[in-house]
PDB file of C-alpha atoms and ligand atoms in Angstrom:
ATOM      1  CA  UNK A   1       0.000   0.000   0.000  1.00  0.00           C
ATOM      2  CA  UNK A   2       1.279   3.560  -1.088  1.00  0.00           C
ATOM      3  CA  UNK A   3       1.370   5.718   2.088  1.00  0.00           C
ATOM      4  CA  UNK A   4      -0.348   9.044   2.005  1.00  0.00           C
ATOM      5  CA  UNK A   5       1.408  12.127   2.204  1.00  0.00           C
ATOM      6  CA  UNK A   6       0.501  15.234   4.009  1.00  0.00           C
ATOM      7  CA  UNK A   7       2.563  18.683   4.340  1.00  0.00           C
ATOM      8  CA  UNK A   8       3.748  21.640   6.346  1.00  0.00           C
ATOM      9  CA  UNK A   9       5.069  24.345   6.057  1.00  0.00           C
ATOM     10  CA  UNK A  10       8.493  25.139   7.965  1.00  0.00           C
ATOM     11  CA  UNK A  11      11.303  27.260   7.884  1.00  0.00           C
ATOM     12  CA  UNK A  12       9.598  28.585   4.060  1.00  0.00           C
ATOM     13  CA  UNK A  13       8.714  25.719   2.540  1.00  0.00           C
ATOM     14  CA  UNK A  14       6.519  23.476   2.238  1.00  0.00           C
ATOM     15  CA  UNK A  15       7.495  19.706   3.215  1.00  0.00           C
ATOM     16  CA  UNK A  16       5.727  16.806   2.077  1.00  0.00           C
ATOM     17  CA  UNK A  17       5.927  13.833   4.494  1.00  0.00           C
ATOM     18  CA  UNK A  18       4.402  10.141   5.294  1.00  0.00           C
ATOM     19  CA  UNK A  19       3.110  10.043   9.087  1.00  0.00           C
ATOM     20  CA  UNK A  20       1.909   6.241   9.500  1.00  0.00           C
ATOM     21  CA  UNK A  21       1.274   4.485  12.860  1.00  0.00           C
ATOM     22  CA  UNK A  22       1.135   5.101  16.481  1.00  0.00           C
ATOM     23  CA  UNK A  23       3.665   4.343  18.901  1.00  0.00           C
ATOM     24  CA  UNK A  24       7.144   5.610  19.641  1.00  0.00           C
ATOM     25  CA  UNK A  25       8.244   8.076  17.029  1.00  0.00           C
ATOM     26  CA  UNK A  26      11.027   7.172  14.730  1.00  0.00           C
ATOM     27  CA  UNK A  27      11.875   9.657  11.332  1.00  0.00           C
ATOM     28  CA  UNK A  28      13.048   7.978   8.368  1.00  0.00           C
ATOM     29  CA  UNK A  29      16.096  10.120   6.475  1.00  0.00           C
ATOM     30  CA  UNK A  30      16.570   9.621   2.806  1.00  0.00           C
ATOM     31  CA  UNK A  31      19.707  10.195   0.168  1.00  0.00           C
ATOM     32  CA  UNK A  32      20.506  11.689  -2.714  1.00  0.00           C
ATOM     33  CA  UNK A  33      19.007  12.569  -4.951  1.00  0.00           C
ATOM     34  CA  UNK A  34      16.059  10.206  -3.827  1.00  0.00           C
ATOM     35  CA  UNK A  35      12.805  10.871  -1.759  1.00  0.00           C
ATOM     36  CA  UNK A  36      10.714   8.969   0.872  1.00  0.00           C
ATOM     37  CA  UNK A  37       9.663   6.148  -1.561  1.00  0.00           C
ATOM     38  CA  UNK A  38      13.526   4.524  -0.598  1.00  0.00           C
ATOM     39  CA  UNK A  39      12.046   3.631   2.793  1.00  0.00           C
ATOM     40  CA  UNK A  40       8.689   2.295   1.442  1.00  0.00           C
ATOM     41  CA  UNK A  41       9.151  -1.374   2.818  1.00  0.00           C
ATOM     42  CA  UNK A  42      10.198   0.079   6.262  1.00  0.00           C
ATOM     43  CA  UNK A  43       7.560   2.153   6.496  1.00  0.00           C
ATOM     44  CA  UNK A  44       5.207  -0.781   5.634  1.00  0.00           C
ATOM     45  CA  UNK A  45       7.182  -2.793   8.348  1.00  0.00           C
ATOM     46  CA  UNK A  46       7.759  -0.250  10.914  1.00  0.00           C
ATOM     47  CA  UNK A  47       4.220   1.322  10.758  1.00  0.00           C
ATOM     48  CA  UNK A  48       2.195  -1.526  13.266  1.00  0.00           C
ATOM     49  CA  UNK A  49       4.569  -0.641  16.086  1.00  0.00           C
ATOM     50  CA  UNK A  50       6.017   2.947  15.458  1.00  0.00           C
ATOM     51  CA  UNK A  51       4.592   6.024  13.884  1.00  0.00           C
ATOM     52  CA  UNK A  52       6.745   6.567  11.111  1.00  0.00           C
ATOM     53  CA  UNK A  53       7.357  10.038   9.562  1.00  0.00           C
ATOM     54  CA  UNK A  54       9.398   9.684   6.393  1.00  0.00           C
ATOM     55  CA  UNK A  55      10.035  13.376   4.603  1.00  0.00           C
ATOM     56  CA  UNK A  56      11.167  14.376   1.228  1.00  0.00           C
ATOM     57  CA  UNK A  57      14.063  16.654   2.034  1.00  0.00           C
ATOM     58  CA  UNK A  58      13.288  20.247   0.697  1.00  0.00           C
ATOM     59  CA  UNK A  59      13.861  20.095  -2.971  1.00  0.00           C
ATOM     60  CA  UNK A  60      13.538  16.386  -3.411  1.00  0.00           C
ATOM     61  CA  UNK A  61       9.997  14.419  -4.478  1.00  0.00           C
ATOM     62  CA  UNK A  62       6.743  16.391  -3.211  1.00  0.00           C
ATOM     63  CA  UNK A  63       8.719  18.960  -0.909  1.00  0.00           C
ATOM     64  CA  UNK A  64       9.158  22.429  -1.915  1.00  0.00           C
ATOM     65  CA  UNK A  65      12.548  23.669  -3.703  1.00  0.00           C
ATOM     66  CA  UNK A  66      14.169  26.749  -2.490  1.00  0.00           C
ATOM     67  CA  UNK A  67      17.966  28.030  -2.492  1.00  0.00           C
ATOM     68  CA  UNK A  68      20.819  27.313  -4.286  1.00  0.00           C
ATOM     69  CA  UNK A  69      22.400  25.725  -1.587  1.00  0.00           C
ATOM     70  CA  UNK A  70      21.000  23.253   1.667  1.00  0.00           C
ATOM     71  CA  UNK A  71      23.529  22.522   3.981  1.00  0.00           C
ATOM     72  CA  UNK A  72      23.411  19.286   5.971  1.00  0.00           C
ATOM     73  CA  UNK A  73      22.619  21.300   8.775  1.00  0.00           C
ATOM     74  CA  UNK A  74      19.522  23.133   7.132  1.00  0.00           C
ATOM     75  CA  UNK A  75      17.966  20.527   6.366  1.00  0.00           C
ATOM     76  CA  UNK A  76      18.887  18.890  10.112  1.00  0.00           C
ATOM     77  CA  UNK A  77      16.358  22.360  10.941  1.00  0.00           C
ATOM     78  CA  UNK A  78      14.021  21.128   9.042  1.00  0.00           C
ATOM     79  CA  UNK A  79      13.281  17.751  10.716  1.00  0.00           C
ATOM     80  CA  UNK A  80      13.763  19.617  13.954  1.00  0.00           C
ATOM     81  CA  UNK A  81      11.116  22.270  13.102  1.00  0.00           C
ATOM     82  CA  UNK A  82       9.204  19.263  11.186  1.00  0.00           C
ATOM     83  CA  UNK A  83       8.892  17.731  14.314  1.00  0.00           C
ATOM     84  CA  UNK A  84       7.839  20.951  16.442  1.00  0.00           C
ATOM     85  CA  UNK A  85       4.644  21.391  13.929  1.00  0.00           C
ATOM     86  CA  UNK A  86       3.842  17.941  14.591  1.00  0.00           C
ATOM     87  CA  UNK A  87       3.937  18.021  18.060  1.00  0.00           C
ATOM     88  CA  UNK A  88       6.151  15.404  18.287  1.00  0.00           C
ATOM     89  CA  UNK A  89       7.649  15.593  21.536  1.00  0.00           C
ATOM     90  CA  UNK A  90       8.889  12.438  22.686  1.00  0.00           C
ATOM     91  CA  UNK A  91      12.622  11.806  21.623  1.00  0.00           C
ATOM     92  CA  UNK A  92      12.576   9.836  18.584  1.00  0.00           C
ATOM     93  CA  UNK A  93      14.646   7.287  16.576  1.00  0.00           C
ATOM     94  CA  UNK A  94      16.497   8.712  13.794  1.00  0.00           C
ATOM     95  CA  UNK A  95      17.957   6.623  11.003  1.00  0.00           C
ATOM     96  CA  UNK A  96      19.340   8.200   7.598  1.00  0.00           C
ATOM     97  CA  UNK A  97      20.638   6.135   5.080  1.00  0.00           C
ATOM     98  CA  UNK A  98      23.783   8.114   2.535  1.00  0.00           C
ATOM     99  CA  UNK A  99      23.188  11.605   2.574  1.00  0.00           C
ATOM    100  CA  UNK A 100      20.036  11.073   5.340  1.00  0.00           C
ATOM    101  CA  UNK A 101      23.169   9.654   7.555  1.00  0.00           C
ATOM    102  CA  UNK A 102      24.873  13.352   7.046  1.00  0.00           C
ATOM    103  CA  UNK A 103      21.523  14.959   8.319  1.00  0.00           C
ATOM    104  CA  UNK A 104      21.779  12.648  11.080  1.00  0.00           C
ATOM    105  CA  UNK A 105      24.795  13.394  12.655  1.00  0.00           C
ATOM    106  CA  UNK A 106      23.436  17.671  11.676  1.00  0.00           C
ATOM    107  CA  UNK A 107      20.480  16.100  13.896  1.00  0.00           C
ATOM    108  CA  UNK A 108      22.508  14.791  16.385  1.00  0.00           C
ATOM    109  CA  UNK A 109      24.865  17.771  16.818  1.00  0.00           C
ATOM    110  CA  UNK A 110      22.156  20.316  16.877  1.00  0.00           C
ATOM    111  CA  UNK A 111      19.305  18.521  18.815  1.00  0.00           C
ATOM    112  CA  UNK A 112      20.548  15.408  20.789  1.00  0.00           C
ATOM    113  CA  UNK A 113      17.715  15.997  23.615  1.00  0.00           C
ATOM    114  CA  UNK A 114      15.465  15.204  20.967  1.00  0.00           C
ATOM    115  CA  UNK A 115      17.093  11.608  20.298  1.00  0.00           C
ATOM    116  CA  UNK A 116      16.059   8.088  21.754  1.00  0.00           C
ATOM    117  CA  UNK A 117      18.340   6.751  19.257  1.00  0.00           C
ATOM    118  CA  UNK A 118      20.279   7.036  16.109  1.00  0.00           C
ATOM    119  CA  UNK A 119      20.767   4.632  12.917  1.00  0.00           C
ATOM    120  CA  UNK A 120      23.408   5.564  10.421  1.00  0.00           C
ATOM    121  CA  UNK A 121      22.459   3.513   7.577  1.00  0.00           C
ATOM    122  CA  UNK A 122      25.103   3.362   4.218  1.00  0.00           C
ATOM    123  CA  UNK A 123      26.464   6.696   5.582  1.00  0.00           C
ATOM    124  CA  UNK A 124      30.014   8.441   5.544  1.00  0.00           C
ATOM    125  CA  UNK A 125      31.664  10.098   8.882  1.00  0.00           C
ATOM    126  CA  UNK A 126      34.356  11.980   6.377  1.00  0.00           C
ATOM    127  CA  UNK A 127      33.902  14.859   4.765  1.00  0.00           C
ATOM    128  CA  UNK A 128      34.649  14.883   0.824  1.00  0.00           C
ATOM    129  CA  UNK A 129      38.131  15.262  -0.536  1.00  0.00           C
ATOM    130  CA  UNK A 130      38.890  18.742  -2.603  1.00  0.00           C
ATOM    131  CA  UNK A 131      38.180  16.744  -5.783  1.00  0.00           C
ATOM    132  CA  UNK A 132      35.160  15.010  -4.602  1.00  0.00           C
ATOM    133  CA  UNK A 133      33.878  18.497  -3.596  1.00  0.00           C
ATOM    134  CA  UNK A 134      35.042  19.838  -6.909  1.00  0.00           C
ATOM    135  CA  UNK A 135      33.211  17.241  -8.594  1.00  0.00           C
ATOM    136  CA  UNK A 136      29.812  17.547  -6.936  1.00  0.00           C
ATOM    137  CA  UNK A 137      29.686  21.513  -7.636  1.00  0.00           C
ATOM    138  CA  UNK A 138      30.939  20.348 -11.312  1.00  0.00           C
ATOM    139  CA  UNK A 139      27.796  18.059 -11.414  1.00  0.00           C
ATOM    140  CA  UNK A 140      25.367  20.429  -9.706  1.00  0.00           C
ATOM    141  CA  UNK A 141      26.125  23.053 -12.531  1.00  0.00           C
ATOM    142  CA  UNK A 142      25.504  20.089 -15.265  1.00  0.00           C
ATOM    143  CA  UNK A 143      22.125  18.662 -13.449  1.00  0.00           C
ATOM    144  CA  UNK A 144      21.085  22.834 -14.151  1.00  0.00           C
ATOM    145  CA  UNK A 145      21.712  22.995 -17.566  1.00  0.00           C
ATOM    146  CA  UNK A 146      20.942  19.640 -18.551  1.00  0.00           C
ATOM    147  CA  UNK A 147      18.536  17.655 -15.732  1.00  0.00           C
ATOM    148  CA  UNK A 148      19.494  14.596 -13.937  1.00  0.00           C
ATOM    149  CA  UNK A 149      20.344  12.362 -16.388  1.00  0.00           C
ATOM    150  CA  UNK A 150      23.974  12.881 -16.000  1.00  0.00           C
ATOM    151  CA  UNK A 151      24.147  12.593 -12.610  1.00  0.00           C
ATOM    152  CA  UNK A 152      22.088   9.465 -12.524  1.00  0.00           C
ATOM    153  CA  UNK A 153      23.963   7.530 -15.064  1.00  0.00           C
ATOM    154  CA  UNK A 154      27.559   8.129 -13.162  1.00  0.00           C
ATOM    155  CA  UNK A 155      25.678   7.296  -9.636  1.00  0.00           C
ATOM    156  CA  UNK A 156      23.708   4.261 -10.948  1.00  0.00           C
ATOM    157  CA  UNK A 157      26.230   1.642 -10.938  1.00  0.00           C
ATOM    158  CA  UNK A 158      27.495   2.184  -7.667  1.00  0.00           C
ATOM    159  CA  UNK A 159      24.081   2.023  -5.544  1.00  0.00           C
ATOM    160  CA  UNK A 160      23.133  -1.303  -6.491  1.00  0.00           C
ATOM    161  CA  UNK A 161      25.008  -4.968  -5.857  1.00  0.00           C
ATOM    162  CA  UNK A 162      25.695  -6.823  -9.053  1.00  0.00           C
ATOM    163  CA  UNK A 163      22.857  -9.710  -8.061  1.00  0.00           C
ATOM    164  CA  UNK A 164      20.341  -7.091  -6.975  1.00  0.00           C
ATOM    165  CA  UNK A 165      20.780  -5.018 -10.804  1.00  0.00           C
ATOM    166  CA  UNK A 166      19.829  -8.954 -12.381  1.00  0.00           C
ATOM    167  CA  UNK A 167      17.189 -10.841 -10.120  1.00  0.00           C
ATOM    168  CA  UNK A 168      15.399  -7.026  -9.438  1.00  0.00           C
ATOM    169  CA  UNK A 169      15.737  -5.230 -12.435  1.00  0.00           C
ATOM    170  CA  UNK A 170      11.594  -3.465 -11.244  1.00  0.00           C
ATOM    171  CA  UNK A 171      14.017  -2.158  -8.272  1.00  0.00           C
ATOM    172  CA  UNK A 172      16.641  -0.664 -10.143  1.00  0.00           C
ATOM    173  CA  UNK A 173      13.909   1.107 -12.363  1.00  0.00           C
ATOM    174  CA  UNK A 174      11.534   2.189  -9.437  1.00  0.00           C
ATOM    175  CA  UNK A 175      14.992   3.905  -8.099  1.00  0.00           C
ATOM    176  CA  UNK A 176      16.162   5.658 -11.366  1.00  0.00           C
ATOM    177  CA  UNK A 177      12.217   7.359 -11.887  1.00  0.00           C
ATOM    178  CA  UNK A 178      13.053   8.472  -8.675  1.00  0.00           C
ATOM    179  CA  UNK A 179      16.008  10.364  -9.367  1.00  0.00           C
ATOM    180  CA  UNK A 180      15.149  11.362 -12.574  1.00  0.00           C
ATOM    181  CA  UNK A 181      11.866  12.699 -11.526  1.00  0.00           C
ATOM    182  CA  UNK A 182      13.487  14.972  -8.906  1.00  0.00           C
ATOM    183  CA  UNK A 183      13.772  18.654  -9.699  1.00  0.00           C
ATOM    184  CA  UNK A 184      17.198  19.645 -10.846  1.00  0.00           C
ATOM    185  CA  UNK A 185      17.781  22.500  -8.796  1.00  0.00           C
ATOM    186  CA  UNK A 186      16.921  20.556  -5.713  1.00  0.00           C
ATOM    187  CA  UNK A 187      19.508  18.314  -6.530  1.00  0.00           C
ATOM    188  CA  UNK A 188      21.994  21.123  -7.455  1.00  0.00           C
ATOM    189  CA  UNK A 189      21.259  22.551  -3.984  1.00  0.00           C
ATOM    190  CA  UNK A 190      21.673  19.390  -2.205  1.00  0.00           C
ATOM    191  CA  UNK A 191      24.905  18.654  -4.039  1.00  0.00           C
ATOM    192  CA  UNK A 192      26.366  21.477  -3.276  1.00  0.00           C
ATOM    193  CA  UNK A 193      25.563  21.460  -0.011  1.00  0.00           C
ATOM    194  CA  UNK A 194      27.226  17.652   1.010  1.00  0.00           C
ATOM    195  CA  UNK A 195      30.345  19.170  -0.935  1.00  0.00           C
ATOM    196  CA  UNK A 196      30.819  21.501   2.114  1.00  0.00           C
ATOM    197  CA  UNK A 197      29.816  19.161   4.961  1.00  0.00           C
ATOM    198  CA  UNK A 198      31.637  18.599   7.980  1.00  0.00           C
ATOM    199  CA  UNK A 199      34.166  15.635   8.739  1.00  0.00           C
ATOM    200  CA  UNK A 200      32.166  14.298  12.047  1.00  0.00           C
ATOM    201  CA  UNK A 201      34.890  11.832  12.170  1.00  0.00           C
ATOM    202  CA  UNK A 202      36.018  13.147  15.305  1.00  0.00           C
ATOM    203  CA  UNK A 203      33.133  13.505  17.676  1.00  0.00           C
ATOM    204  CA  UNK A 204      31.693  10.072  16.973  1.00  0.00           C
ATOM    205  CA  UNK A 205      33.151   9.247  20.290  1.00  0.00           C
ATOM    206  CA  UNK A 206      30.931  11.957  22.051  1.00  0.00           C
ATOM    207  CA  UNK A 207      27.371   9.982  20.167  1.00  0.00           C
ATOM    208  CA  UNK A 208      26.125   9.120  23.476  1.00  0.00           C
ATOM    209  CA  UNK A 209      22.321   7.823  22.180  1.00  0.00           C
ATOM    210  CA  UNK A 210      21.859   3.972  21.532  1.00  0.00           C
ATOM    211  CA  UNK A 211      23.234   3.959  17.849  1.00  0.00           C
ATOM    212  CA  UNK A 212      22.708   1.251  15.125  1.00  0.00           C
ATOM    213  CA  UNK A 213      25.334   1.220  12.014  1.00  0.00           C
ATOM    214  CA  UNK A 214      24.094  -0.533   9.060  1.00  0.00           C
ATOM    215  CA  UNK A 215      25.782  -1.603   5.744  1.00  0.00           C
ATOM    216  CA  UNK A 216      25.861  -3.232   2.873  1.00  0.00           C
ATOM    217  CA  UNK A 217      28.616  -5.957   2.596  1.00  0.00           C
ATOM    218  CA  UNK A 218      28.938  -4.842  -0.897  1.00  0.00           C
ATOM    219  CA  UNK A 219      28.535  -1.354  -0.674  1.00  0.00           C
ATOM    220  CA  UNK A 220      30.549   0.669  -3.312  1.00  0.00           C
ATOM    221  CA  UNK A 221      29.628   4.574  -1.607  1.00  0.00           C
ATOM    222  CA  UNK A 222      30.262   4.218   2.241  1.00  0.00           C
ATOM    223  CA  UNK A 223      32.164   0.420   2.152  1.00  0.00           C
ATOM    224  CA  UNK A 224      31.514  -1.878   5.007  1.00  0.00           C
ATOM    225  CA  UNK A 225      35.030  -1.250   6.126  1.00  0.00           C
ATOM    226  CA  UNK A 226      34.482   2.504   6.951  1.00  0.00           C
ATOM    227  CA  UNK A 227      31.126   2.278   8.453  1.00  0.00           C
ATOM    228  CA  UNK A 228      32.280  -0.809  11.068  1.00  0.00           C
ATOM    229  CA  UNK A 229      34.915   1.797  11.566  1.00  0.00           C
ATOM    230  CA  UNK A 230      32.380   4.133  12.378  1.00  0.00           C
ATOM    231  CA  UNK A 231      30.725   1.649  14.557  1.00  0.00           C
ATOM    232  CA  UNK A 232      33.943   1.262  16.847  1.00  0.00           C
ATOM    233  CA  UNK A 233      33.823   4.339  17.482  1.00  0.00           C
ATOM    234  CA  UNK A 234      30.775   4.897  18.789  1.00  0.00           C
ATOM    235  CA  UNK A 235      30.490   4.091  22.195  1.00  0.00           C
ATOM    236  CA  UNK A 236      28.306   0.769  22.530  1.00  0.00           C
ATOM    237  CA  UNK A 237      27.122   1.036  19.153  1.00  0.00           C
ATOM    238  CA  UNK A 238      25.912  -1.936  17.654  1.00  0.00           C
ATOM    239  CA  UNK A 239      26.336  -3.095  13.832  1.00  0.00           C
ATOM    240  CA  UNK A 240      24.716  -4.814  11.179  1.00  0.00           C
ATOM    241  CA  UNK A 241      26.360  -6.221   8.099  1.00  0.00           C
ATOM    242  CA  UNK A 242      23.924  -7.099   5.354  1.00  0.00           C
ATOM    243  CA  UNK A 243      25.281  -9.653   3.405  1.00  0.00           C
ATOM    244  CA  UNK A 244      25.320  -9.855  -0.664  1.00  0.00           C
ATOM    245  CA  UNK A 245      23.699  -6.158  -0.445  1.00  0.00           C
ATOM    246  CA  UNK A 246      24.755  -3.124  -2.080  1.00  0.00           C
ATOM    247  CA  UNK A 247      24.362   0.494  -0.883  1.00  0.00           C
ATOM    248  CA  UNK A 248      20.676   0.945  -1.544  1.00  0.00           C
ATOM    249  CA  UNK A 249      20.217  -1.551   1.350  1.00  0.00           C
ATOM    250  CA  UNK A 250      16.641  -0.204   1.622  1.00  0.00           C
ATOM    251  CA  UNK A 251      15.466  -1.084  -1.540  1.00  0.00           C
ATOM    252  CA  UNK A 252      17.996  -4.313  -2.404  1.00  0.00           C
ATOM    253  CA  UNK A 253      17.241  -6.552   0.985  1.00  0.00           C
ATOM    254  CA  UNK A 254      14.087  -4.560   2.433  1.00  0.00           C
ATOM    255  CA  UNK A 255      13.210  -7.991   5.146  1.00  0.00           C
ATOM    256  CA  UNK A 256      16.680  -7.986   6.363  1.00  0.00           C
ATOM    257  CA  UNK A 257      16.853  -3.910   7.051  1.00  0.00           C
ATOM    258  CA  UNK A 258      13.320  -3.643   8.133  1.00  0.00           C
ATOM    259  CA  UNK A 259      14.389  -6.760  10.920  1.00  0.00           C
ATOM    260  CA  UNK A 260      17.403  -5.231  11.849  1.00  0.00           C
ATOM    261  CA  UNK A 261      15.331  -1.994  12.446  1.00  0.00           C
ATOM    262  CA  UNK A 262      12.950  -3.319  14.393  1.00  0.00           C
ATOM    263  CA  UNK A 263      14.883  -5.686  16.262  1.00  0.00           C
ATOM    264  CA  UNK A 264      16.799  -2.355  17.240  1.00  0.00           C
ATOM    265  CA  UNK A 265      13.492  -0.065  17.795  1.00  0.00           C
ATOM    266  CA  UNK A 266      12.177  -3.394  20.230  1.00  0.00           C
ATOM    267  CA  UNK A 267      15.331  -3.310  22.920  1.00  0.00           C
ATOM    268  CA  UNK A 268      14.804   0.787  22.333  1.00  0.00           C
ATOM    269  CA  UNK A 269      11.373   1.296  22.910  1.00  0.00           C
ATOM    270  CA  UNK A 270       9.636  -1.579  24.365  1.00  0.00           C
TER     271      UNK A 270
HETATM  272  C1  MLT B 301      23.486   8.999  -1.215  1.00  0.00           C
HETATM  273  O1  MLT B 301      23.143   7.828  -1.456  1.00  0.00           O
HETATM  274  O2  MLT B 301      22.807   9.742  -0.490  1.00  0.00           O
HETATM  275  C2  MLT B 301      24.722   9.545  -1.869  1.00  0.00           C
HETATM  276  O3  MLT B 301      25.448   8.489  -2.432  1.00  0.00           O
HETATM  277  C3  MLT B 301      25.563  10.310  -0.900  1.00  0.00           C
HETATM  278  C4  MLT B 301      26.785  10.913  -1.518  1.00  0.00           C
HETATM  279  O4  MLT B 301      26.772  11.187  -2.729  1.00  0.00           O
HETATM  280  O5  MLT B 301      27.752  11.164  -0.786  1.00  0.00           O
END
């Protein structure tokens, strides 16, 4: 079942955003250039014993597009004041996969009374290089002049595991109308804004919520290596290796994430 969306308006624009369920609140974080529909399994899953909200970031799927440039940070506001006009005020469970992961640690930085918990999901700690940065802004200019078909042809094969692009080939498509369908200057914003993010690398230690890392064992973006680094060190954080899976862990093994999720949200919240 396709989850309705509903919308609010905060900090100038208006953000489109699936609110499913009743229970302990836990906000789903996508990446780029993608939208809410990457979580659609979890939200199925997640939904009889959580309310789930699950946003397009502002300039991605229904959500309003604005500047020329969203931080990682800005858009950490956004959830934040998301969650004020929804009168959320329990502490809820996080989790951001990719570029939702960089929000997350904006989150955490920014609002950490409002956390029960965090999940980092096929997420970096490091910022990017000079010629990664270089390369994004190079990109966002391209996406402007000529939509996001560059973009998604160089990102393609990297977000899928070699098995996943052959027995699921209705996955791989579902994920590239996504990105296509996305507005370009939403993506030229959010581009540009990862190529200035923060290395977190060294306050990890100070993550102080119940934390949940979880990869991909084939994961070509944030490799399994660098995110069980990231585990380590987080204090107590636990970490979940999905075997055979690529970075779109999501979308690729949806029972395995959604179990690991609520196996996670169950010692949390219950
Ligand atoms: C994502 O999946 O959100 C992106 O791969 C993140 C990135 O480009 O760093």
């Amino acid at each position: 079942m396709k989850a309705e969306m509903k919308t609010r308006t905060v900090n100038g624009v208006e953000l489109a955003f699936v609110d499913r369920g009743t229970g302990p609140p836990v906000m789903l974080v996508h990446g780029f250039p993608l939208d809410h529909t990457m979580w659609d399994a979890q939200i199925e899953a997640l939904s009889p014993a959580c309310r789930v909200i699950a946003p397009d970031l502002r300039g991605f799927g229904r959500s309003g597009v604005t500047d020329a440039v969203v931080t990682m940070q800005r858009f950490a506001d956004d959830l934040a004041a998301l969650l004020e006009a929804l009168e959320v005020d329990e502490p809820i469970v996080l989790c951001g996969l990719s570029m939702g992961g960089y929000v997350a640690f904006q989150f955490w930085q920014r609002y950490r009374l409002r956390l029960r918990g965090l999940v980092l999901c096929d997420t970096r700690a490091v910022a990017d290089t000079p010629e990664m940065a270089a390369g994004r802004l190079e990109m966002a200019d391209r996406v402007l002049r000529e939509g996001p078909a560059p973009l998604v042809e160089a990102m393609m094969p990297k977000l899928f595991a070699k098995a996943a692009v052959e027995e699921r080939p209705e996955v791989v498509r579902c994920l590239r109308r996504v990105m296509t369908s996305n507005d370009p200057k939403g993506i030229a914003a959010a581009g540009r804004g990862m190529a200035q993010r923060p290395d977190v690398t060294a306050t990890l230690g100070e993550i102080d919520c119940p934390t949940l890392v979880l990869v991909g064992e084939l994961d070509a973006i944030s490799t399994a290596e660098e995110m069980r680094r990231i585990a380590r060190a987080i204090p107590g954080a636990r970490f979940v290796e999905i075997a055979g899976c690529g970075h779109m862990s999501t979308m690729e093994k949806p029972a395995e994430v959604s179990a690991a999720l609520l196996e996670f949200l169950g010692q949390l919240c219950y």
